[in-house]
Amino acid sequence: KKQTNETNETDEIIYFTMPDFFGITYNSGDFISLFSLFFDNLSTLLGLTGAILGMSSTSTLLPEIVNSRIVPAAGIMLFVGNVYYTYQAIRLRNKYNHSYTAQPYGLNTSGGFPFVFGI
């Protein structure tokens, strides 16, 4: 599509569209939101992991529990939770023929640190 500005110069605007997936069209804002959610959860997970490991520097069992159980479980939980909310949004879109946004699912930063330090 071409637009003309005040000086009668023609600027070409390039639109970026993604292919449909289950009848849903994605745009660049969706990917920005995905990466924002990913890095928000990653930073929260790293912060909470550091807080847990920093509470007991003498324990040799605590790093093993955190690295072999807590972090993998959090990763699985984040993936499954986001897939489930996406599935719900796709189901609603197909049922009512209206676009819906999936609720972002992730670690609660403001609730995680009081929980860790309260233990």
PDB file of C-alpha atoms in Angstrom:
ATOM      1  CA  LYS A   1       0.000   0.000   0.000  1.00  0.00           C
ATOM      2  CA  LYS A   2       1.339   3.427  -0.851  1.00  0.00           C
ATOM      3  CA  GLN A   3       0.761   6.659   1.035  1.00  0.00           C
ATOM      4  CA  THR A   4       1.573  10.220   0.051  1.00  0.00           C
ATOM      5  CA  ASN A   5       2.938  12.668   2.626  1.00  0.00           C
ATOM      6  CA  GLU A   6       2.862  16.507   2.585  1.00  0.00           C
ATOM      7  CA  THR A   7       5.762  16.816   0.132  1.00  0.00           C
ATOM      8  CA  ASN A   8       4.080  14.491  -2.391  1.00  0.00           C
ATOM      9  CA  GLU A   9       6.724  11.836  -1.836  1.00  0.00           C
ATOM     10  CA  THR A  10       5.416   8.315  -1.963  1.00  0.00           C
ATOM     11  CA  ASP A  11       6.224   6.092   1.010  1.00  0.00           C
ATOM     12  CA  GLU A  12       5.702   2.375   0.734  1.00  0.00           C
ATOM     13  CA  ILE A  13       4.322   0.699   3.839  1.00  0.00           C
ATOM     14  CA  ILE A  14       5.081  -2.978   4.270  1.00  0.00           C
ATOM     15  CA  TYR A  15       2.610  -4.992   6.317  1.00  0.00           C
ATOM     16  CA  PHE A  16       3.725  -8.171   8.052  1.00  0.00           C
ATOM     17  CA  THR A  17       1.189 -10.946   8.461  1.00  0.00           C
ATOM     18  CA  MET A  18       1.607 -14.464   9.742  1.00  0.00           C
ATOM     19  CA  PRO A  19      -0.187 -17.526   8.407  1.00  0.00           C
ATOM     20  CA  ASP A  20      -3.378 -18.645  10.071  1.00  0.00           C
ATOM     21  CA  PHE A  21      -3.240 -21.274  12.798  1.00  0.00           C
ATOM     22  CA  PHE A  22      -6.604 -22.839  13.715  1.00  0.00           C
ATOM     23  CA  GLY A  23      -8.312 -19.871  12.095  1.00  0.00           C
ATOM     24  CA  ILE A  24      -6.440 -17.293  14.172  1.00  0.00           C
ATOM     25  CA  THR A  25      -4.285 -14.649  12.500  1.00  0.00           C
ATOM     26  CA  TYR A  26      -1.224 -13.494  14.425  1.00  0.00           C
ATOM     27  CA  ASN A  27       0.568 -10.179  14.186  1.00  0.00           C
ATOM     28  CA  SER A  28       3.822  -8.779  15.541  1.00  0.00           C
ATOM     29  CA  GLY A  29       2.141  -7.592  18.764  1.00  0.00           C
ATOM     30  CA  ASP A  30       1.377 -11.189  19.689  1.00  0.00           C
ATOM     31  CA  PHE A  31       5.027 -12.134  19.501  1.00  0.00           C
ATOM     32  CA  ILE A  32       6.064  -9.074  21.514  1.00  0.00           C
ATOM     33  CA  SER A  33       3.591 -10.131  24.201  1.00  0.00           C
ATOM     34  CA  LEU A  34       4.896 -13.705  24.112  1.00  0.00           C
ATOM     35  CA  PHE A  35       8.504 -12.612  24.600  1.00  0.00           C
ATOM     36  CA  SER A  36       7.519 -10.143  27.328  1.00  0.00           C
ATOM     37  CA  LEU A  37       5.685 -12.877  29.227  1.00  0.00           C
ATOM     38  CA  PHE A  38       8.596 -15.289  28.733  1.00  0.00           C
ATOM     39  CA  PHE A  39      11.245 -12.898  30.048  1.00  0.00           C
ATOM     40  CA  ASP A  40       9.017 -11.749  32.924  1.00  0.00           C
ATOM     41  CA  ASN A  41       8.573 -15.346  34.072  1.00  0.00           C
ATOM     42  CA  LEU A  42      12.258 -16.135  33.525  1.00  0.00           C
ATOM     43  CA  SER A  43      13.407 -13.187  35.636  1.00  0.00           C
ATOM     44  CA  THR A  44      10.919 -14.055  38.381  1.00  0.00           C
ATOM     45  CA  LEU A  45      12.028 -17.693  38.360  1.00  0.00           C
ATOM     46  CA  LEU A  46      15.697 -16.695  38.543  1.00  0.00           C
ATOM     47  CA  GLY A  47      14.997 -14.224  41.347  1.00  0.00           C
ATOM     48  CA  LEU A  48      12.999 -16.712  43.395  1.00  0.00           C
ATOM     49  CA  THR A  49      15.589 -19.433  42.806  1.00  0.00           C
ATOM     50  CA  GLY A  50      18.356 -17.084  43.928  1.00  0.00           C
ATOM     51  CA  ALA A  51      16.364 -16.113  47.003  1.00  0.00           C
ATOM     52  CA  ILE A  52      15.777 -19.751  47.942  1.00  0.00           C
ATOM     53  CA  LEU A  53      19.428 -20.689  47.419  1.00  0.00           C
ATOM     54  CA  GLY A  54      20.654 -17.578  49.229  1.00  0.00           C
ATOM     55  CA  MET A  55      18.708 -18.409  52.377  1.00  0.00           C
ATOM     56  CA  SER A  56      20.818 -21.455  53.210  1.00  0.00           C
ATOM     57  CA  SER A  57      24.409 -21.398  52.028  1.00  0.00           C
ATOM     58  CA  THR A  58      25.475 -24.406  54.122  1.00  0.00           C
ATOM     59  CA  SER A  59      22.936 -26.922  52.820  1.00  0.00           C
ATOM     60  CA  THR A  60      24.098 -29.223  50.035  1.00  0.00           C
ATOM     61  CA  LEU A  61      20.646 -30.733  49.569  1.00  0.00           C
ATOM     62  CA  LEU A  62      18.869 -27.444  48.828  1.00  0.00           C
ATOM     63  CA  PRO A  63      20.569 -26.725  45.440  1.00  0.00           C
ATOM     64  CA  GLU A  64      19.807 -30.282  44.335  1.00  0.00           C
ATOM     65  CA  ILE A  65      16.122 -29.908  45.231  1.00  0.00           C
ATOM     66  CA  VAL A  66      15.857 -26.500  43.556  1.00  0.00           C
ATOM     67  CA  ASN A  67      17.638 -27.516  40.349  1.00  0.00           C
ATOM     68  CA  SER A  68      16.169 -31.001  39.963  1.00  0.00           C
ATOM     69  CA  ARG A  69      12.591 -30.483  41.182  1.00  0.00           C
ATOM     70  CA  ILE A  70      11.453 -26.877  41.602  1.00  0.00           C
ATOM     71  CA  VAL A  71      12.806 -25.328  38.372  1.00  0.00           C
ATOM     72  CA  PRO A  72      11.694 -28.197  36.061  1.00  0.00           C
ATOM     73  CA  ALA A  73       8.263 -28.304  37.724  1.00  0.00           C
ATOM     74  CA  ALA A  74       7.891 -24.541  37.256  1.00  0.00           C
ATOM     75  CA  GLY A  75       8.816 -24.893  33.570  1.00  0.00           C
ATOM     76  CA  ILE A  76       6.268 -27.647  33.016  1.00  0.00           C
ATOM     77  CA  MET A  77       3.640 -25.679  34.945  1.00  0.00           C
ATOM     78  CA  LEU A  78       4.205 -22.537  32.875  1.00  0.00           C
ATOM     79  CA  PHE A  79       3.995 -24.432  29.586  1.00  0.00           C
ATOM     80  CA  VAL A  80       0.886 -26.445  30.473  1.00  0.00           C
ATOM     81  CA  GLY A  81      -0.893 -23.434  32.004  1.00  0.00           C
ATOM     82  CA  ASN A  82      -0.292 -21.195  28.993  1.00  0.00           C
ATOM     83  CA  VAL A  83      -1.311 -23.934  26.555  1.00  0.00           C
ATOM     84  CA  TYR A  84      -4.532 -24.471  28.508  1.00  0.00           C
ATOM     85  CA  TYR A  85      -5.426 -20.751  28.529  1.00  0.00           C
ATOM     86  CA  THR A  86      -4.657 -20.565  24.802  1.00  0.00           C
ATOM     87  CA  TYR A  87      -6.912 -23.569  24.205  1.00  0.00           C
ATOM     88  CA  GLN A  88      -9.728 -21.819  26.096  1.00  0.00           C
ATOM     89  CA  ALA A  89      -9.330 -18.654  24.002  1.00  0.00           C
ATOM     90  CA  ILE A  90      -9.367 -20.674  20.760  1.00  0.00           C
ATOM     91  CA  ARG A  91     -12.482 -22.542  21.915  1.00  0.00           C
ATOM     92  CA  LEU A  92     -14.273 -19.278  22.705  1.00  0.00           C
ATOM     93  CA  ARG A  93     -13.251 -17.799  19.369  1.00  0.00           C
ATOM     94  CA  ASN A  94     -14.618 -20.778  17.481  1.00  0.00           C
ATOM     95  CA  LYS A  95     -17.837 -20.811  19.507  1.00  0.00           C
ATOM     96  CA  TYR A  96     -18.694 -17.080  19.392  1.00  0.00           C
ATOM     97  CA  ASN A  97     -16.715 -16.012  16.281  1.00  0.00           C
ATOM     98  CA  HIS A  98     -15.068 -13.189  18.211  1.00  0.00           C
ATOM     99  CA  SER A  99     -11.378 -12.662  18.978  1.00  0.00           C
ATOM    100  CA  TYR A 100     -10.318 -13.315  22.566  1.00  0.00           C
ATOM    101  CA  THR A 101      -7.066 -12.844  24.422  1.00  0.00           C
ATOM    102  CA  ALA A 102      -5.692 -15.690  26.506  1.00  0.00           C
ATOM    103  CA  GLN A 103      -5.008 -14.786  30.116  1.00  0.00           C
ATOM    104  CA  PRO A 104      -1.234 -14.702  30.648  1.00  0.00           C
ATOM    105  CA  TYR A 105      -0.207 -17.414  33.051  1.00  0.00           C
ATOM    106  CA  GLY A 106       2.967 -17.157  35.063  1.00  0.00           C
ATOM    107  CA  LEU A 107       4.791 -16.789  38.331  1.00  0.00           C
ATOM    108  CA  ASN A 108       3.447 -14.178  40.704  1.00  0.00           C
ATOM    109  CA  THR A 109       6.379 -11.916  41.555  1.00  0.00           C
ATOM    110  CA  SER A 110       4.645  -9.966  44.286  1.00  0.00           C
ATOM    111  CA  GLY A 111       3.410 -13.155  45.954  1.00  0.00           C
ATOM    112  CA  GLY A 112       6.486 -15.300  45.382  1.00  0.00           C
ATOM    113  CA  PHE A 113       8.983 -13.372  47.461  1.00  0.00           C
ATOM    114  CA  PRO A 114       6.790 -13.108  50.604  1.00  0.00           C
ATOM    115  CA  PHE A 115       6.094 -16.823  50.238  1.00  0.00           C
ATOM    116  CA  VAL A 116       9.796 -17.693  50.006  1.00  0.00           C
ATOM    117  CA  PHE A 117      10.855 -15.441  52.876  1.00  0.00           C
ATOM    118  CA  GLY A 118       7.839 -16.471  54.970  1.00  0.00           C
ATOM    119  CA  ILE A 119       8.992 -20.083  54.934  1.00  0.00           C
TER     120      ILE A 119
END
